[in-house]
PDB file of C-alpha atoms in Angstrom:
ATOM      1  CA  MET A1263       2.163   8.570   9.933  1.00 41.00           C
ATOM      2  CA  THR A1264      -0.089  11.369   9.236  1.00 46.00           C
ATOM      3  CA  ALA A1265      -1.258  13.120   6.168  1.00 47.00           C
ATOM      4  CA  PRO A1266      -0.025  16.693   5.261  1.00 50.00           C
ATOM      5  CA  ALA A1267      -2.335  19.214   5.773  1.00 47.00           C
ATOM      6  CA  TRP A1268      -2.638  19.844   1.866  1.00 54.00           C
ATOM      7  CA  ALA A1269      -3.961  16.369   1.661  1.00 57.00           C
ATOM      8  CA  ALA A1270      -7.060  16.743   4.061  1.00 72.00           C
ATOM      9  CA  LEU A1271     -10.375  15.990   2.289  1.00 86.00           C
ATOM     10  CA  PRO A1272     -13.845  16.808   3.342  1.00 92.00           C
ATOM     11  CA  PRO A1273     -15.895  13.911   5.085  1.00 92.00           C
ATOM     12  CA  SER A1274     -18.293  13.317   2.056  1.00 95.00           C
ATOM     13  CA  VAL A1275     -15.490  12.834  -0.562  1.00 94.00           C
ATOM     14  CA  PRO A1276     -14.765   9.001  -1.306  1.00 93.00           C
ATOM     15  CA  GLN A1277     -11.256   8.432   0.005  1.00 88.00           C
ATOM     16  CA  MET A1278      -8.493   5.914   0.740  1.00 83.00           C
ATOM     17  CA  PRO A1279      -6.760   5.449   4.097  1.00 78.00           C
ATOM     18  CA  TRP A1280      -3.447   7.117   4.698  1.00 75.00           C
ATOM     19  CA  ASN A1281      -0.491   4.750   4.062  1.00 79.00           C
ATOM     20  CA  THR A1282       3.134   4.745   2.961  1.00 86.00           C
ATOM     21  CA  ARG A1283       2.500   4.667  -0.851  1.00 85.00           C
ATOM     22  CA  ARG A1284       0.422   8.057  -0.399  1.00 86.00           C
ATOM     23  CA  HIS A1285       3.412   9.433   1.456  1.00 86.00           C
ATOM     24  CA  LEU A1286       5.841   8.599  -1.205  1.00 91.00           C
ATOM     25  CA  CYS A1287       3.666  10.091  -4.028  1.00 90.00           C
ATOM     26  CA  ALA A1288       3.388  13.267  -1.934  1.00 89.00           C
ATOM     27  CA  ALA A1289       7.140  13.516  -1.447  1.00 91.00           C
ATOM     28  CA  LEU A1290       7.632  12.820  -5.046  1.00 93.00           C
ATOM     29  CA  LEU A1291       5.142  15.734  -6.116  1.00 93.00           C
ATOM     30  CA  ARG A1292       6.799  18.031  -3.614  1.00 91.00           C
ATOM     31  CA  ALA A1293      10.219  17.448  -4.892  1.00 94.00           C
ATOM     32  CA  CYS A1294       9.125  17.954  -8.680  1.00 94.00           C
ATOM     33  CA  GLY A1295       7.756  21.421  -7.476  1.00 93.00           C
ATOM     34  CA  TRP A1296       3.941  20.466  -8.130  1.00 93.00           C
ATOM     35  CA  ASN A1297       1.228  21.752  -5.567  1.00 92.00           C
ATOM     36  CA  LEU A1298      -2.514  21.692  -5.114  1.00 92.00           C
ATOM     37  CA  ARG A1299      -4.573  25.095  -5.390  1.00 93.00           C
ATOM     38  CA  GLY A1300      -8.263  25.248  -4.354  1.00 92.00           C
ATOM     39  CA  ALA A1301     -10.263  22.905  -2.096  1.00 91.00           C
ATOM     40  CA  PHE A1302     -12.263  19.768  -2.936  1.00 93.00           C
ATOM     41  CA  PRO A1303     -16.206  20.313  -2.245  1.00 95.00           C
ATOM     42  CA  ASP A1304     -17.858  18.262   0.482  1.00 96.00           C
ATOM     43  CA  VAL A1305     -19.877  16.239  -1.883  1.00 97.00           C
ATOM     44  CA  PRO A1306     -20.256  12.458  -2.174  1.00 97.00           C
ATOM     45  CA  GLN A1307     -20.816  12.401  -5.929  1.00 98.00           C
ATOM     46  CA  VAL A1308     -19.607  14.459  -8.863  1.00 97.00           C
ATOM     47  CA  VAL A1309     -18.187  14.241 -12.359  1.00 97.00           C
ATOM     48  CA  LEU A1310     -14.787  15.663 -12.342  1.00 96.00           C
ATOM     49  CA  ILE A1311     -13.467  16.957 -15.649  1.00 95.00           C
ATOM     50  CA  ALA A1312      -9.655  17.607 -16.157  1.00 91.00           C
ATOM     51  CA  ALA A1313      -8.175  19.719 -18.780  1.00 89.00           C
ATOM     52  CA  PRO A1314      -6.211  20.865 -20.555  1.00 85.00           C
ATOM     53  CA  HIS A1315      -5.294  17.314 -21.595  1.00 78.00           C
ATOM     54  CA  SER A1316      -2.080  18.113 -23.892  1.00 70.00           C
ATOM     55  CA  SER A1317       0.426  15.390 -22.778  1.00 82.00           C
ATOM     56  CA  TRP A1318       0.675  11.904 -21.414  1.00 81.00           C
ATOM     57  CA  TRP A1319       2.339  13.551 -18.362  1.00 86.00           C
ATOM     58  CA  ASP A1320      -1.046  14.738 -17.491  1.00 85.00           C
ATOM     59  CA  GLY A1321      -1.753  11.187 -16.555  1.00 81.00           C
ATOM     60  CA  VAL A1322       1.300  10.767 -14.428  1.00 84.00           C
ATOM     61  CA  TRP A1323       0.782  14.017 -12.317  1.00 88.00           C
ATOM     62  CA  GLY A1324      -2.809  13.193 -12.118  1.00 86.00           C
ATOM     63  CA  LEU A1325      -2.466   9.613 -10.849  1.00 84.00           C
ATOM     64  CA  LEU A1326       0.389  10.679  -8.322  1.00 88.00           C
ATOM     65  CA  PHE A1327      -1.989  13.523  -7.056  1.00 90.00           C
ATOM     66  CA  LYS A1328      -4.788  10.945  -6.844  1.00 88.00           C
ATOM     67  CA  VAL A1329      -2.611   8.715  -4.723  1.00 88.00           C
ATOM     68  CA  ALA A1330      -1.054  11.273  -2.662  1.00 90.00           C
ATOM     69  CA  ILE A1331      -4.392  13.008  -1.787  1.00 90.00           C
ATOM     70  CA  GLY A1332      -6.000   9.669  -1.292  1.00 89.00           C
ATOM     71  CA  ILE A1333      -9.113  10.711  -3.157  1.00 90.00           C
ATOM     72  CA  ASP A1334     -10.925   7.815  -4.761  1.00 90.00           C
ATOM     73  CA  ILE A1335     -11.574   9.065  -8.377  1.00 92.00           C
ATOM     74  CA  ALA A1336     -13.128   6.374 -10.688  1.00 90.00           C
ATOM     75  CA  PHE A1337     -12.308   6.219 -14.573  1.00 84.00           C
ATOM     76  CA  MET A1338     -13.920   4.421 -17.589  1.00 79.00           C
ATOM     77  CA  GLY A1339     -12.199   1.971 -19.769  1.00 74.00           C
ATOM     78  CA  LYS A1340     -13.552  -0.536 -22.129  1.00 73.00           C
ATOM     79  CA  ARG A1341     -13.988  -3.910 -20.825  1.00 78.00           C
ATOM     80  CA  GLU A1342     -11.785  -5.817 -22.697  1.00 81.00           C
ATOM     81  CA  LEU A1343      -8.867  -4.077 -20.907  1.00 77.00           C
ATOM     82  CA  PHE A1344      -9.982  -5.438 -17.676  1.00 82.00           C
ATOM     83  CA  VAL A1345      -8.855  -8.953 -17.942  1.00 84.00           C
ATOM     84  CA  GLY A1346      -5.918 -10.621 -16.244  1.00 87.00           C
ATOM     85  CA  PRO A1347      -3.092  -8.424 -14.238  1.00 85.00           C
ATOM     86  CA  LEU A1348      -4.040  -5.422 -16.093  1.00 79.00           C
ATOM     87  CA  GLY A1349      -7.436  -5.981 -15.452  1.00 81.00           C
ATOM     88  CA  TRP A1350      -6.517  -6.215 -11.657  1.00 83.00           C
ATOM     89  CA  LEU A1351      -4.791  -3.130 -11.793  1.00 79.00           C
ATOM     90  CA  LEU A1352      -7.133  -0.946 -13.552  1.00 78.00           C
ATOM     91  CA  ARG A1353      -9.641  -1.932 -10.876  1.00 81.00           C
ATOM     92  CA  HIS A1354      -7.429  -1.110  -8.194  1.00 78.00           C
ATOM     93  CA  LEU A1355      -6.557   2.219  -9.664  1.00 78.00           C
ATOM     94  CA  GLY A1356     -10.619   3.116  -9.708  1.00 80.00           C
ATOM     95  CA  GLY A1357     -11.231   1.759 -13.360  1.00 81.00           C
ATOM     96  CA  ILE A1358     -14.721   1.021 -14.523  1.00 79.00           C
ATOM     97  CA  PRO A1359     -15.297  -1.648 -17.116  1.00 80.00           C
ATOM     98  CA  ILE A1360     -17.614  -0.414 -19.830  1.00 75.00           C
ATOM     99  CA  GLU A1361     -19.526  -2.203 -22.227  1.00 71.00           C
ATOM    100  CA  ARG A1362     -19.391  -0.531 -25.392  1.00 62.00           C
ATOM    101  CA  THR A1363     -21.962  -2.800 -27.370  1.00 60.00           C
ATOM    102  CA  ALA A1364     -24.211  -2.897 -24.412  1.00 54.00           C
ATOM    103  CA  ALA A1365     -28.058  -2.094 -25.242  1.00 44.00           C
ATOM    104  CA  HIS A1366     -27.753   0.889 -22.748  1.00 54.00           C
ATOM    105  CA  GLY A1367     -25.190   3.689 -23.792  1.00 84.00           C
ATOM    106  CA  LEU A1368     -22.231   4.970 -21.957  1.00 84.00           C
ATOM    107  CA  VAL A1369     -24.465   7.649 -20.364  1.00 90.00           C
ATOM    108  CA  GLU A1370     -27.053   4.985 -18.981  1.00 89.00           C
ATOM    109  CA  GLN A1371     -24.514   2.903 -17.645  1.00 87.00           C
ATOM    110  CA  MET A1372     -22.748   5.663 -15.759  1.00 90.00           C
ATOM    111  CA  VAL A1373     -25.975   6.966 -14.522  1.00 94.00           C
ATOM    112  CA  ALA A1374     -26.822   3.519 -13.124  1.00 92.00           C
ATOM    113  CA  ARG A1375     -23.547   3.430 -11.422  1.00 90.00           C
ATOM    114  CA  PHE A1376     -24.267   6.840  -9.613  1.00 96.00           C
ATOM    115  CA  ARG A1377     -27.655   5.266  -8.529  1.00 96.00           C
ATOM    116  CA  ALA A1378     -26.171   2.388  -7.146  1.00 95.00           C
ATOM    117  CA  GLN A1379     -23.006   4.054  -5.509  1.00 94.00           C
ATOM    118  CA  PRO A1380     -23.680   6.559  -2.845  1.00 95.00           C
ATOM    119  CA  ARG A1381     -20.249   7.770  -3.116  1.00 95.00           C
ATOM    120  CA  LEU A1382     -18.861   8.062  -6.602  1.00 96.00           C
ATOM    121  CA  TRP A1383     -16.528  10.752  -7.993  1.00 96.00           C
ATOM    122  CA  LEU A1384     -16.167   9.823 -11.969  1.00 95.00           C
ATOM    123  CA  GLY A1385     -13.140  11.645 -13.851  1.00 92.00           C
ATOM    124  CA  ILE A1386     -13.330  12.356 -17.480  1.00 90.00           C
ATOM    125  CA  ALA A1387     -10.902  14.349 -19.991  1.00 85.00           C
ATOM    126  CA  PRO A1388     -13.639  16.329 -21.824  1.00 86.00           C
ATOM    127  CA  GLU A1389     -11.222  16.794 -24.817  1.00 76.00           C
ATOM    128  CA  GLY A1390     -11.292  13.156 -25.528  1.00 62.00           C
ATOM    129  CA  THR A1391      -7.472  13.387 -26.718  1.00 60.00           C
ATOM    130  CA  ARG A1392      -4.146  14.948 -26.148  1.00 67.00           C
ATOM    131  CA  ARG A1393      -4.494  16.791 -29.387  1.00 68.00           C
ATOM    132  CA  ARG A1394      -5.709  20.371 -29.467  1.00 68.00           C
ATOM    133  CA  VAL A1395      -9.596  20.148 -30.182  1.00 66.00           C
ATOM    134  CA  ALA A1396     -12.065  22.869 -30.941  1.00 66.00           C
ATOM    135  CA  LYS A1397     -14.995  21.162 -29.386  1.00 79.00           C
ATOM    136  CA  TRP A1398     -15.235  19.202 -26.237  1.00 85.00           C
ATOM    137  CA  ARG A1399     -17.191  15.672 -26.014  1.00 85.00           C
ATOM    138  CA  SER A1400     -20.391  16.272 -24.113  1.00 90.00           C
ATOM    139  CA  GLY A1401     -20.698  12.879 -22.311  1.00 90.00           C
ATOM    140  CA  PHE A1402     -19.499  14.335 -19.081  1.00 93.00           C
ATOM    141  CA  TRP A1403     -22.378  16.791 -19.405  1.00 95.00           C
ATOM    142  CA  HIS A1404     -24.981  14.248 -20.425  1.00 95.00           C
ATOM    143  CA  ILE A1405     -23.789  11.980 -17.406  1.00 95.00           C
ATOM    144  CA  ALA A1406     -23.990  14.708 -14.743  1.00 97.00           C
ATOM    145  CA  ARG A1407     -27.297  16.082 -15.925  1.00 97.00           C
ATOM    146  CA  ALA A1408     -29.188  12.624 -16.100  1.00 96.00           C
ATOM    147  CA  ALA A1409     -27.261  11.558 -12.560  1.00 97.00           C
ATOM    148  CA  GLY A1410     -28.379  15.047 -11.108  1.00 97.00           C
ATOM    149  CA  VAL A1411     -24.558  15.512  -9.688  1.00 98.00           C
ATOM    150  CA  PRO A1412     -22.393  18.672 -10.331  1.00 98.00           C
ATOM    151  CA  VAL A1413     -19.271  18.994 -12.595  1.00 98.00           C
ATOM    152  CA  LEU A1414     -16.270  19.864 -10.713  1.00 98.00           C
ATOM    153  CA  PRO A1415     -13.586  21.515 -13.208  1.00 97.00           C
ATOM    154  CA  VAL A1416      -9.928  20.800 -12.449  1.00 96.00           C
ATOM    155  CA  ALA A1417      -7.076  22.215 -14.536  1.00 94.00           C
ATOM    156  CA  PHE A1418      -3.381  21.186 -15.272  1.00 93.00           C
ATOM    157  CA  ASP A1419      -1.621  24.321 -15.195  1.00 95.00           C
ATOM    158  CA  TYR A1420       2.086  23.679 -16.105  1.00 94.00           C
ATOM    159  CA  ALA A1421       2.784  27.314 -15.981  1.00 95.00           C
ATOM    160  CA  THR A1422       2.520  27.229 -11.985  1.00 95.00           C
ATOM    161  CA  ARG A1423       2.994  23.485 -12.014  1.00 95.00           C
ATOM    162  CA  SER A1424      -0.052  23.349 -10.164  1.00 94.00           C
ATOM    163  CA  ILE A1425      -3.373  21.290 -10.306  1.00 93.00           C
ATOM    164  CA  VAL A1426      -6.139  23.648  -9.803  1.00 95.00           C
ATOM    165  CA  ILE A1427      -9.535  22.902  -8.339  1.00 95.00           C
ATOM    166  CA  GLY A1428     -12.506  24.992  -9.455  1.00 96.00           C
ATOM    167  CA  GLU A1429     -15.901  25.524  -7.946  1.00 96.00           C
ATOM    168  CA  PRO A1430     -18.724  22.631  -8.597  1.00 96.00           C
ATOM    169  CA  PHE A1431     -20.901  23.588 -11.490  1.00 96.00           C
ATOM    170  CA  THR A1432     -24.484  22.303 -11.862  1.00 96.00           C
ATOM    171  CA  PRO A1433     -25.582  21.599 -15.393  1.00 97.00           C
ATOM    172  CA  THR A1434     -28.379  23.253 -16.539  1.00 96.00           C
ATOM    173  CA  ALA A1435     -30.782  22.582 -19.678  1.00 96.00           C
ATOM    174  CA  ASP A1436     -28.527  24.829 -21.901  1.00 97.00           C
ATOM    175  CA  LEU A1437     -25.659  22.556 -23.068  1.00 96.00           C
ATOM    176  CA  ASP A1438     -24.049  25.208 -25.229  1.00 94.00           C
ATOM    177  CA  ALA A1439     -23.906  27.684 -22.541  1.00 96.00           C
ATOM    178  CA  ASP A1440     -22.725  25.338 -19.880  1.00 96.00           C
ATOM    179  CA  LEU A1441     -19.723  24.207 -22.163  1.00 94.00           C
ATOM    180  CA  ALA A1442     -18.900  27.893 -23.027  1.00 94.00           C
ATOM    181  CA  ALA A1443     -18.924  28.755 -19.080  1.00 95.00           C
ATOM    182  CA  LEU A1444     -16.519  25.807 -18.248  1.00 95.00           C
ATOM    183  CA  ARG A1445     -14.288  26.292 -21.175  1.00 92.00           C
ATOM    184  CA  ALA A1446     -14.034  29.833 -20.059  1.00 93.00           C
ATOM    185  CA  TRP A1447     -12.808  28.978 -16.518  1.00 95.00           C
ATOM    186  CA  TYR A1448      -9.937  27.093 -18.234  1.00 93.00           C
ATOM    187  CA  ARG A1449      -8.625  30.165 -20.300  1.00 92.00           C
ATOM    188  CA  ALA A1450      -6.386  31.019 -17.283  1.00 93.00           C
ATOM    189  CA  PHE A1451      -4.519  27.809 -17.189  1.00 93.00           C
ATOM    190  CA  HIS A1452      -1.764  26.459 -19.586  1.00 90.00           C
ATOM    191  CA  GLY A1453      -1.395  22.727 -20.569  1.00 87.00           C
ATOM    192  CA  ARG A1454       2.098  21.244 -21.014  1.00 90.00           C
ATOM    193  CA  ASN A1455       1.612  21.593 -24.908  1.00 78.00           C
ATOM    194  CA  HIS A1456      -1.478  23.527 -25.561  1.00 75.00           C
ATOM    195  CA  ASP A1457      -4.261  25.337 -23.740  1.00 75.00           C
ATOM    196  CA  VAL A1458      -8.181  24.743 -23.891  1.00 84.00           C
ATOM    197  CA  GLU A1459      -9.524  26.157 -27.138  1.00 73.00           C
ATOM    198  CA  PRO A1460     -11.598  29.241 -26.324  1.00 66.00           C
TER     199      PRO A1460
END
């Protein structure tokens, strides 16, 4: 069984082998009319941001795409969740347990992870909630800048039933300008329940 052409990934991207589970997820996405637009960059490390995050369906479609494409995108979760069967499942899906009470903060923990892991794609929802927000959380920017890795914007576009991959963005020293530039890119896309605030 071979992967479909749309699932081809550049060699530097952390990825999983092709298997039946990936084939089933790809078939389900096609049956539901979802497609992938754009191309993943050939980089081993990136902070991937996904928006607009307006529905729990975003997680469903995002997870199906992750498995179908075979891209190994990590995500953060509080350490307390990583116990028993749930903990095994979260780790299996790419979860990284975070110690929220540690002496070193979240940014420092993730920067250390990037330094220790030559191939790491970290996924973050900058809105931090499914509700409409006027301001993004800036943790992703601080992580990317401190780790020296690009930000990769990815959009959920329900108008075209697409997941859209943007161009890698290198953070500058100007947080406000960077956030404004990234948010401007998202204006062309429409979430299930709301868009990214201008």
